[in-house]
Tab-separated table of C-alpha atoms and ligand atoms in Angstrom:
chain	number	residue	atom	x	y	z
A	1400	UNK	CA	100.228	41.934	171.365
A	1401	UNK	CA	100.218	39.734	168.314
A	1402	UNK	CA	102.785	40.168	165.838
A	1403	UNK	CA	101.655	40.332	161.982
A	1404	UNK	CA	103.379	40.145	158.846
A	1405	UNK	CA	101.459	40.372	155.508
A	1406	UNK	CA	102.232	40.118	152.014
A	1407	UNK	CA	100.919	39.787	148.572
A	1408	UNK	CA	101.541	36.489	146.708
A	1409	UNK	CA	100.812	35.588	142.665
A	1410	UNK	CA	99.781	32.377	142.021
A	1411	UNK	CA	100.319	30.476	138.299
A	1412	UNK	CA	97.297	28.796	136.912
A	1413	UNK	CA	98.021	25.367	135.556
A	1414	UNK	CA	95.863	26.881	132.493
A	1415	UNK	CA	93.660	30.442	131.742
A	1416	UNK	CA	90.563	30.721	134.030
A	1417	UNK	CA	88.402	32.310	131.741
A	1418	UNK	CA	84.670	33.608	132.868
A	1419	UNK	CA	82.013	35.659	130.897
A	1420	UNK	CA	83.953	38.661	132.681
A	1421	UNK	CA	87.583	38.391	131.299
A	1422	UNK	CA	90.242	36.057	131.679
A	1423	UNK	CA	93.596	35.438	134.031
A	1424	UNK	CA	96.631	33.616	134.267
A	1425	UNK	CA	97.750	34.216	137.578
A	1426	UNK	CA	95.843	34.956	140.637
A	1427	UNK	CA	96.718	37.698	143.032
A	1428	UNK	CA	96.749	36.912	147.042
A	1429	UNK	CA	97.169	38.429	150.310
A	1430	UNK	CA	98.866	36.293	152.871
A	1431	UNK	CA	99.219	36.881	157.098
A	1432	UNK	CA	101.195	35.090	159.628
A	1433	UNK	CA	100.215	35.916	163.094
A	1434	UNK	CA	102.834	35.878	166.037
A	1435	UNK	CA	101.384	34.397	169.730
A	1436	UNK	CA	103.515	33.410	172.404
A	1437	UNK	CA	105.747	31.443	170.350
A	1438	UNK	CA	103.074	29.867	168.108
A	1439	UNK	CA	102.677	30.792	163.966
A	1440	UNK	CA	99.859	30.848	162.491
A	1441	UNK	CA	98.929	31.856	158.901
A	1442	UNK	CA	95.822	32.658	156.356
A	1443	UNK	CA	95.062	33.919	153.230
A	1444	UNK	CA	92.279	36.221	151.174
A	1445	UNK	CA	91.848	37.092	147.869
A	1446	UNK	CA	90.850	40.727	146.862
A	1447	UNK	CA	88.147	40.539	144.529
A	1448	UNK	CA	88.582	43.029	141.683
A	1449	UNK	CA	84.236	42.711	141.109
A	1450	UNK	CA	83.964	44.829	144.245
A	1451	UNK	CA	87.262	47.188	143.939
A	1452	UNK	CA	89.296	45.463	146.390
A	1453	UNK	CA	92.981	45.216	145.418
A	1454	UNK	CA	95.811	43.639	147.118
A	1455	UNK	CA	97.911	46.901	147.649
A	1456	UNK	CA	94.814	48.306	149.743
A	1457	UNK	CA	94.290	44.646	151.401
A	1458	UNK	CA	97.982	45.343	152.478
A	1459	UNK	CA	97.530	49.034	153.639
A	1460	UNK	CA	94.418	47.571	155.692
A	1461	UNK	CA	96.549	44.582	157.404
A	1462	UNK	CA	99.227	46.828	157.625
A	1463	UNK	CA	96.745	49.459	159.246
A	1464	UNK	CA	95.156	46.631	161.492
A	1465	UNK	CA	98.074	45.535	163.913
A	1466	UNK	CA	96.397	47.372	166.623
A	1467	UNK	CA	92.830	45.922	166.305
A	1468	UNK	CA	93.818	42.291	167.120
A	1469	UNK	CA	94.665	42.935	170.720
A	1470	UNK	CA	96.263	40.012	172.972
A	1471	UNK	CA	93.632	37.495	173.183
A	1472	UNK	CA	93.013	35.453	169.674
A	1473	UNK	CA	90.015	33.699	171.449
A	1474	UNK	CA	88.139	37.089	171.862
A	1475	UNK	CA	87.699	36.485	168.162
A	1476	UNK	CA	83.937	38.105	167.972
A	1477	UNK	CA	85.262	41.024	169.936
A	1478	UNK	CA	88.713	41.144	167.331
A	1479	UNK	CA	85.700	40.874	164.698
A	1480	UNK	CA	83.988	43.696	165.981
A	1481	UNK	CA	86.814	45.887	165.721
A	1482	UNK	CA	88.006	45.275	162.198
A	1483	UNK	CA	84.015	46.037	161.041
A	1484	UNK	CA	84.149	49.395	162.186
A	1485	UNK	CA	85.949	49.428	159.192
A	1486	UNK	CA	84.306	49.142	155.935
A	1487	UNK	CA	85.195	46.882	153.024
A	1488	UNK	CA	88.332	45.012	152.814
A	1489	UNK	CA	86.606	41.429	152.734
A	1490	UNK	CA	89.804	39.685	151.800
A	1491	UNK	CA	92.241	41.063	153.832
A	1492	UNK	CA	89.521	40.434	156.796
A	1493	UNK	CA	89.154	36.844	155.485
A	1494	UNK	CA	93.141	36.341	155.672
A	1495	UNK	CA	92.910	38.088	159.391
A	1496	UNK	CA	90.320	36.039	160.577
A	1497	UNK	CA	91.555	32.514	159.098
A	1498	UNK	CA	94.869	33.134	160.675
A	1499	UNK	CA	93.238	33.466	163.694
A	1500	UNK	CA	91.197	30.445	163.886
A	1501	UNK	CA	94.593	28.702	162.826
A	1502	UNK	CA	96.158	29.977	165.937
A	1503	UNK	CA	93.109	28.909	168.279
A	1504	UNK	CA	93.540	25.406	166.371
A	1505	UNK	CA	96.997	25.203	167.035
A	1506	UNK	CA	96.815	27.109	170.633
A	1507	UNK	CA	94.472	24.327	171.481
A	1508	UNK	CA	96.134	21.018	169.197
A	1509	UNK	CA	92.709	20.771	167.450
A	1510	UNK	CA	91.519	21.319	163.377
A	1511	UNK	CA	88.949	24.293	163.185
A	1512	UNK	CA	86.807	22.106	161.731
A	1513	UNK	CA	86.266	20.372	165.493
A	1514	UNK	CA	87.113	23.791	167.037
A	1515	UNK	CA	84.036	24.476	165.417
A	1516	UNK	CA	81.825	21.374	166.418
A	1517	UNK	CA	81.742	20.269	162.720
A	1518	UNK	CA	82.223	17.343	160.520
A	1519	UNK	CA	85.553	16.897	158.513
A	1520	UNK	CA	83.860	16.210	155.318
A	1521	UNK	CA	81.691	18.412	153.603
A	1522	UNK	CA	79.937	17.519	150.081
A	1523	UNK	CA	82.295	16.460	147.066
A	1524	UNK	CA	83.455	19.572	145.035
A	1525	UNK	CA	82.412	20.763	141.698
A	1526	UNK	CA	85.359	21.314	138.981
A	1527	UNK	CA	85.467	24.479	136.877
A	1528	UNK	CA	85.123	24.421	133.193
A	1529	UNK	CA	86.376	27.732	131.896
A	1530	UNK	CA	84.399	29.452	129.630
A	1531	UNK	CA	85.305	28.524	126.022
A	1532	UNK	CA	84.243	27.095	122.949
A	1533	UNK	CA	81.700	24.270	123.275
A	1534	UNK	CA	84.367	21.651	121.907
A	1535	UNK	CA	86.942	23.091	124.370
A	1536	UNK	CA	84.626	22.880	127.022
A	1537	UNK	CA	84.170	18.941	125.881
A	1538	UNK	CA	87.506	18.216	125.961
A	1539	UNK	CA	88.165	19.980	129.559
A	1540	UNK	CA	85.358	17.982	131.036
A	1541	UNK	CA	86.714	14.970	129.838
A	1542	UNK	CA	89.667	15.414	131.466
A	1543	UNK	CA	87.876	15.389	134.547
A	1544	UNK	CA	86.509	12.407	134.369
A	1545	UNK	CA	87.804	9.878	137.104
A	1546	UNK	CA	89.097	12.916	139.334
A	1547	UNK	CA	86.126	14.656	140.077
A	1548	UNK	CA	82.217	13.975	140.722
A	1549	UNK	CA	80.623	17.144	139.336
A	1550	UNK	CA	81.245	20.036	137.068
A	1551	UNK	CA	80.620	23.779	136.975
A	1552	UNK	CA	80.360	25.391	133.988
A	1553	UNK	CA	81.097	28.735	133.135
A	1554	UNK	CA	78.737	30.327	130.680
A	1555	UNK	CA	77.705	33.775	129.090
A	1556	UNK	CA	79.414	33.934	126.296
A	1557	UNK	CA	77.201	36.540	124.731
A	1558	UNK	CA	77.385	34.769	121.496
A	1559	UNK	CA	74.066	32.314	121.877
A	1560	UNK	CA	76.011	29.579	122.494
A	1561	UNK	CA	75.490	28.863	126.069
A	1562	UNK	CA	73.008	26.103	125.459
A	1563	UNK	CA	75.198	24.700	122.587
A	1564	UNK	CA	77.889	24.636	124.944
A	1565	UNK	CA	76.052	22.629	127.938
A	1566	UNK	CA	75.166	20.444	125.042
A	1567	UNK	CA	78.570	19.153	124.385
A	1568	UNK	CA	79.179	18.701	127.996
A	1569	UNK	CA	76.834	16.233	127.865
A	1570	UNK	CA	77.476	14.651	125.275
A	1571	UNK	CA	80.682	13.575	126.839
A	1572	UNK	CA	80.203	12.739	130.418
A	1573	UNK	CA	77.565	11.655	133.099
A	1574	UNK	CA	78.590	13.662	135.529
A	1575	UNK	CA	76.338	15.828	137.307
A	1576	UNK	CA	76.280	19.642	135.957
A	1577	UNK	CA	75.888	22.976	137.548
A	1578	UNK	CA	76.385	26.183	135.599
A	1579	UNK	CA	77.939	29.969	136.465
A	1580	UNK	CA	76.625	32.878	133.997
A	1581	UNK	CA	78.434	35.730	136.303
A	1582	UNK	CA	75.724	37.766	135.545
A	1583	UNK	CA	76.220	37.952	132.029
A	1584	UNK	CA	72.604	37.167	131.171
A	1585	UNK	CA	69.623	39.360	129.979
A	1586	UNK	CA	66.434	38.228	131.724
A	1587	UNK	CA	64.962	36.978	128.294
A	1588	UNK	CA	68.317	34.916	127.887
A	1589	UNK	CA	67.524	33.352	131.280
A	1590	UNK	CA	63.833	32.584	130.793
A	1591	UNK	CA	64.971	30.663	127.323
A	1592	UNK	CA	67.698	29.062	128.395
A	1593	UNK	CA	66.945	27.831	131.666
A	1594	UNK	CA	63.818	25.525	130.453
A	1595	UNK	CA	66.703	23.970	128.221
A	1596	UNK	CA	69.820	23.681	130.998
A	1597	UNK	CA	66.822	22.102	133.050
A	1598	UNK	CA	65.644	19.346	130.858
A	1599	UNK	CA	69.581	18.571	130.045
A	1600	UNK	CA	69.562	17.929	133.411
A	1601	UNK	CA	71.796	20.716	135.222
A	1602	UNK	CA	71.066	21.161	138.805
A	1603	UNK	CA	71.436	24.544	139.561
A	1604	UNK	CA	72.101	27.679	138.009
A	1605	UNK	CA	74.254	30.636	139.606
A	1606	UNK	CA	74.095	34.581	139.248
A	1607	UNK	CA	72.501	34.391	135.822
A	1608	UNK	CA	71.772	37.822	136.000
A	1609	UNK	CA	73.409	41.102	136.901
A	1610	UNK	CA	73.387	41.948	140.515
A	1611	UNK	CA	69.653	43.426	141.568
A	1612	UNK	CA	68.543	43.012	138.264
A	1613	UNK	CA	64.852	44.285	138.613
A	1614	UNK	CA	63.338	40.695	137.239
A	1615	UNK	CA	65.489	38.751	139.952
A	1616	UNK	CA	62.143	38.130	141.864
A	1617	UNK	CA	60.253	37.068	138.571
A	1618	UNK	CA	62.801	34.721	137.556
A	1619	UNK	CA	63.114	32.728	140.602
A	1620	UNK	CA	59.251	32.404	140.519
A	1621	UNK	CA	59.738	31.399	136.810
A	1622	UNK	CA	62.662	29.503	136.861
A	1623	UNK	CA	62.609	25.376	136.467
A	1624	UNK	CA	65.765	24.849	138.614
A	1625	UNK	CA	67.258	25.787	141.309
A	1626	UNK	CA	68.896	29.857	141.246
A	1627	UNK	CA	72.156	31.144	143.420
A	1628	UNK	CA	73.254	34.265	143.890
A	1629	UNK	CA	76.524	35.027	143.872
A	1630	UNK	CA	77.718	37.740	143.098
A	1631	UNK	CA	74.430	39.841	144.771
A	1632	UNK	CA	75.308	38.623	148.011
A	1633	UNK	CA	78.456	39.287	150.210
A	1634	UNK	CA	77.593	39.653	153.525
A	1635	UNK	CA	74.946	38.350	156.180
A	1636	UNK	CA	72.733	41.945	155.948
A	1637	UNK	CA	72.966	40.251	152.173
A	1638	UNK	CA	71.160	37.270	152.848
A	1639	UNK	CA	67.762	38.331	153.621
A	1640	UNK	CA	67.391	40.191	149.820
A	1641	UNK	CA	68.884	36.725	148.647
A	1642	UNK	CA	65.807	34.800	149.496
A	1643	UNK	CA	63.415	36.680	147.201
A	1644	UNK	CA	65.412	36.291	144.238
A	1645	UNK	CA	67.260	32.975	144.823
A	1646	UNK	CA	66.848	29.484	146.105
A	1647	UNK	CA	70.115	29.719	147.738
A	1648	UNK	CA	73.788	31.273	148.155
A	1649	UNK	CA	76.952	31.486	147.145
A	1650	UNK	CA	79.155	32.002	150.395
A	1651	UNK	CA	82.729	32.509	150.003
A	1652	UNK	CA	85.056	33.563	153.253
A	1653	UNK	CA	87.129	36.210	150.840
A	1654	UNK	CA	83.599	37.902	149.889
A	1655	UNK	CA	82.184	37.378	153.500
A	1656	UNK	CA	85.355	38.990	155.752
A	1657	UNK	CA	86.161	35.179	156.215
A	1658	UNK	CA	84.785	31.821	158.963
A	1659	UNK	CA	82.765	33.837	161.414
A	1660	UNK	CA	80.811	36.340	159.193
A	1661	UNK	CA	80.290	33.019	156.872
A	1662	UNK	CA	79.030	31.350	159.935
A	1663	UNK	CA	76.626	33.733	160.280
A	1664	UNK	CA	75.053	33.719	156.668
A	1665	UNK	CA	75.247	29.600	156.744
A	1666	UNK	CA	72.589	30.161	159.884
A	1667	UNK	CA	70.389	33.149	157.924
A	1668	UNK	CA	69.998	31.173	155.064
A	1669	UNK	CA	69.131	28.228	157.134
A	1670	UNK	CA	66.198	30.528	158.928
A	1671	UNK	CA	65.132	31.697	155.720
A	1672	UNK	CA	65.054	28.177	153.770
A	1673	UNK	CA	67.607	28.594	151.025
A	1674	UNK	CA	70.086	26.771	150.160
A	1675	UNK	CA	74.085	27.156	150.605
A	1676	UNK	CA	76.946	26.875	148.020
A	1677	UNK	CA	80.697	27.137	149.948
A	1678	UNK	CA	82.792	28.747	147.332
A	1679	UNK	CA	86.287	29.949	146.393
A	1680	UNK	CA	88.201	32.108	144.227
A	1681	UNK	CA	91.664	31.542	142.940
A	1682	UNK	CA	93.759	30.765	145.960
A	1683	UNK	CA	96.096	28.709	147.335
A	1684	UNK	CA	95.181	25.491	149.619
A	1685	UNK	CA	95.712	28.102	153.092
A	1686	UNK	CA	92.658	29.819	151.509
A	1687	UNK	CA	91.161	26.728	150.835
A	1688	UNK	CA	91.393	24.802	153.521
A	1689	UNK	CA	89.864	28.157	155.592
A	1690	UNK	CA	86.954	26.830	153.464
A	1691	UNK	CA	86.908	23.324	154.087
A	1692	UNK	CA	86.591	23.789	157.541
A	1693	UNK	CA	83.173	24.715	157.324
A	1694	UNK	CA	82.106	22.632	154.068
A	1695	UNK	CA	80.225	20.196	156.158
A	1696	UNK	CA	77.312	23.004	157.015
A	1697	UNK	CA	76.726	23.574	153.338
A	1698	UNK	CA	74.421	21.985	150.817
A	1699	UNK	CA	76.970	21.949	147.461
A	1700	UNK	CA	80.776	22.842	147.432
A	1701	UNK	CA	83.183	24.780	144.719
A	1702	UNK	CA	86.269	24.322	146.570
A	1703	UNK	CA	88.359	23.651	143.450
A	1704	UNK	CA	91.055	26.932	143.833
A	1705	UNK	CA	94.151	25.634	144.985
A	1706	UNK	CA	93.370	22.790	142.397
A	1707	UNK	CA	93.507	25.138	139.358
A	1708	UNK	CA	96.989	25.964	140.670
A	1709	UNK	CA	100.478	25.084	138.705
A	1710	UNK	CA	101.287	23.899	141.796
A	1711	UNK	CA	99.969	24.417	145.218
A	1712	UNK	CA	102.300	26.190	147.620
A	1713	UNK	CA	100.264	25.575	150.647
A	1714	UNK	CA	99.421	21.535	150.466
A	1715	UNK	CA	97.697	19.715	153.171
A	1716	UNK	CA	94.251	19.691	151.949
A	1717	UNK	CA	93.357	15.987	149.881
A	1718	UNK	CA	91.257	15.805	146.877
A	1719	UNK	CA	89.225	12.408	147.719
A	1720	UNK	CA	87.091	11.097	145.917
A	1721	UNK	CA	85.494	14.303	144.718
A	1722	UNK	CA	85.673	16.060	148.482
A	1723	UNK	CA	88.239	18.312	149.578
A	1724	UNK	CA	89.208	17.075	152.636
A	1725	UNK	CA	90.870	19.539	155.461
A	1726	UNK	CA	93.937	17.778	157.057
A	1727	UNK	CA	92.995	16.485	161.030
A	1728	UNK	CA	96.394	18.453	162.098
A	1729	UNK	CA	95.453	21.042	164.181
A	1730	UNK	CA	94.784	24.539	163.018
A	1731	UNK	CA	93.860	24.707	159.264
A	1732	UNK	CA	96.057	21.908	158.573
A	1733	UNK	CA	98.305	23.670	156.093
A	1734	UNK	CA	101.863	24.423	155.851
A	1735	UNK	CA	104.084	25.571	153.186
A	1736	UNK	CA	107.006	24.213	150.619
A	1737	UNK	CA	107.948	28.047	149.679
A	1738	UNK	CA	111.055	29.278	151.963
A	1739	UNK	CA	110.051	30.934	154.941
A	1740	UNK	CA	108.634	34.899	154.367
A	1741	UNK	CA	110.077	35.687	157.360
B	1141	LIG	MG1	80.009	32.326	140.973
């Protein structure tokens, strides 16, 4: 059998992350190790509080889970199988199923990324501007300049200043622009602002409405740029309702149940012609570089977590030049300065 440990883990934020639906300082994460025949191996999810996970139940599912793994991590769709017959618990199934392909990668002295016939480098990363003030939102991007290639703004502010605050953006860099209303639109917001965000030259626009918002399907066919879902689409029975309503997806391994069940999507959006964002929440670079192993399949990347951080705890992915690069050590590459957990 495989031993597992798991444990919850708060990360500091070098500064608030604020979005249109509230604001933290710290980010909450669940962290495994795996045992095998002398080998470690560790990964990480974070519970999304959107969808009523939590990390005291992503603990009582790990916890509850010991038995599922069986002795063989390469049986990993059959190890996959078994943790769906158990509904929800996306994170804690993310942090089970990146550990895993970090033992495979280290069982076999490869990175996932060529454990999973793929190409280290995926496409550079966008950098989050917290929602704020359009001044504030100036200054942040600003200080991006010269580290990153691209910036994501978070808007719906409910105040009418969305457009004011894409405005000052611009005003101060060049960079390419993509912007994040979490939903926090009305459909006649969208339709007035998106003409606007388009001619200032953003380049995509993600969930600007609520989830199945009834006037999802009219607003892609109205829309002047390019729409993502996000928060509308988790898994890959997801991605087929995605393709009326969006030009693409947002796929992120804590949302999905982690690498394999993202897999999957990357190939149904493929067959269906949209588009693929891979995302992130808060988390440390062991989430992260779960991520970056698969970056290289997907169209646009928001990898920026671990980069939000105080400091990282889990190093071994490199910012460079705008692309989050996953180590070429075998596994996912990471390994932490915190003291042993156990
Ligand atoms: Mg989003």
């Amino acid at each position: 059998m495989m031993d597992l440990f798991a444990w919850a883990a708060k990360l500091k934020l070098a500064e608030r992350f604020t979005l249109a639906r509230g604001a933290e300082d710290e980010a909450e994460v669940v962290q495994v190790e795996l045992r095998w025949r002398g080998q470690s191996a560790f990964g990480e999810g974070a519970p999304i509080a959107r969808y009523e996970e939590s990390a005291v139940d992503a603990l009582e599912f790990l916890e509850n889970s010991r038995e599922l793994l069986g002795d063989d991590p390469f049986a990993l769709e059959a190890i996959n199988a078994r943790l769906a017959a158990y509904p929800g618990q996306h994170a804690a199934k993310a942090a089970l199923d990146a550990a895993l392909h970090d033992l495979c990668g280290k069982l076999l002295g490869v990175p996932v990324w060529r454990l999973l016939g793929l190409q280290q480098h995926g496409p550079p990363t966008t950098w989050t501007i917290s929602l704020g003030d359009p001044d504030e939102m100036a200054r942040r991007a600003e200080r991006a300049e010269g580290r990153f290639t691209r910036l994501k703004l978070k808007l719906g502010g409910l105040d009418g200043l969305d457009l004011q605050r894409v405005q000052a953006v611009r005003s101060v860099t060049r960079l390419p622009l993509v912007v994040d209303v979490n939903e926090y639109w009305s459909f006649e917001e969208a339709l007035d602002t998106l003409p606007q965000l388009a001619s200032l030259g953003v380049e995509y626009c993600e969930q600007p409405m609520l989830a199945g918002h009834l006037d999802g399907p009219e607003l892609k066919k109205r829309a002047p740029l390019p729409i993502y879902v996000d928060e509308e689409c988790h898994t890959l029975e997801d991605v087929e309702a995605a393709r009326e309503r969006a030009h693409g997806i947002n796929i992120k391994l804590s949302k999905a149940g982690g690498i394999r069940e993202s897999l999957r999507m990357v190939y149904a959006a493929r067959a269906l012609g949209l588009k693929v964002i891979i995302g992130c929440m808060n988390e440390s670079g062991l989430g992260i570089a779960a991520a970056c192993q698969l970056a290289s399949l997907a169209d646009h990347a928001d990898l920026d977590g671990n980069l939000l951080l105080d400091s990282d705890p889990w190093p071994g992915v490199v910012l460079d030049q705008g692309v989050q690069v996953p180590s070429d050590r075998p596994g996912l590459g990471v390994v932490t300065t915190g003291d042993r957990v156990h």
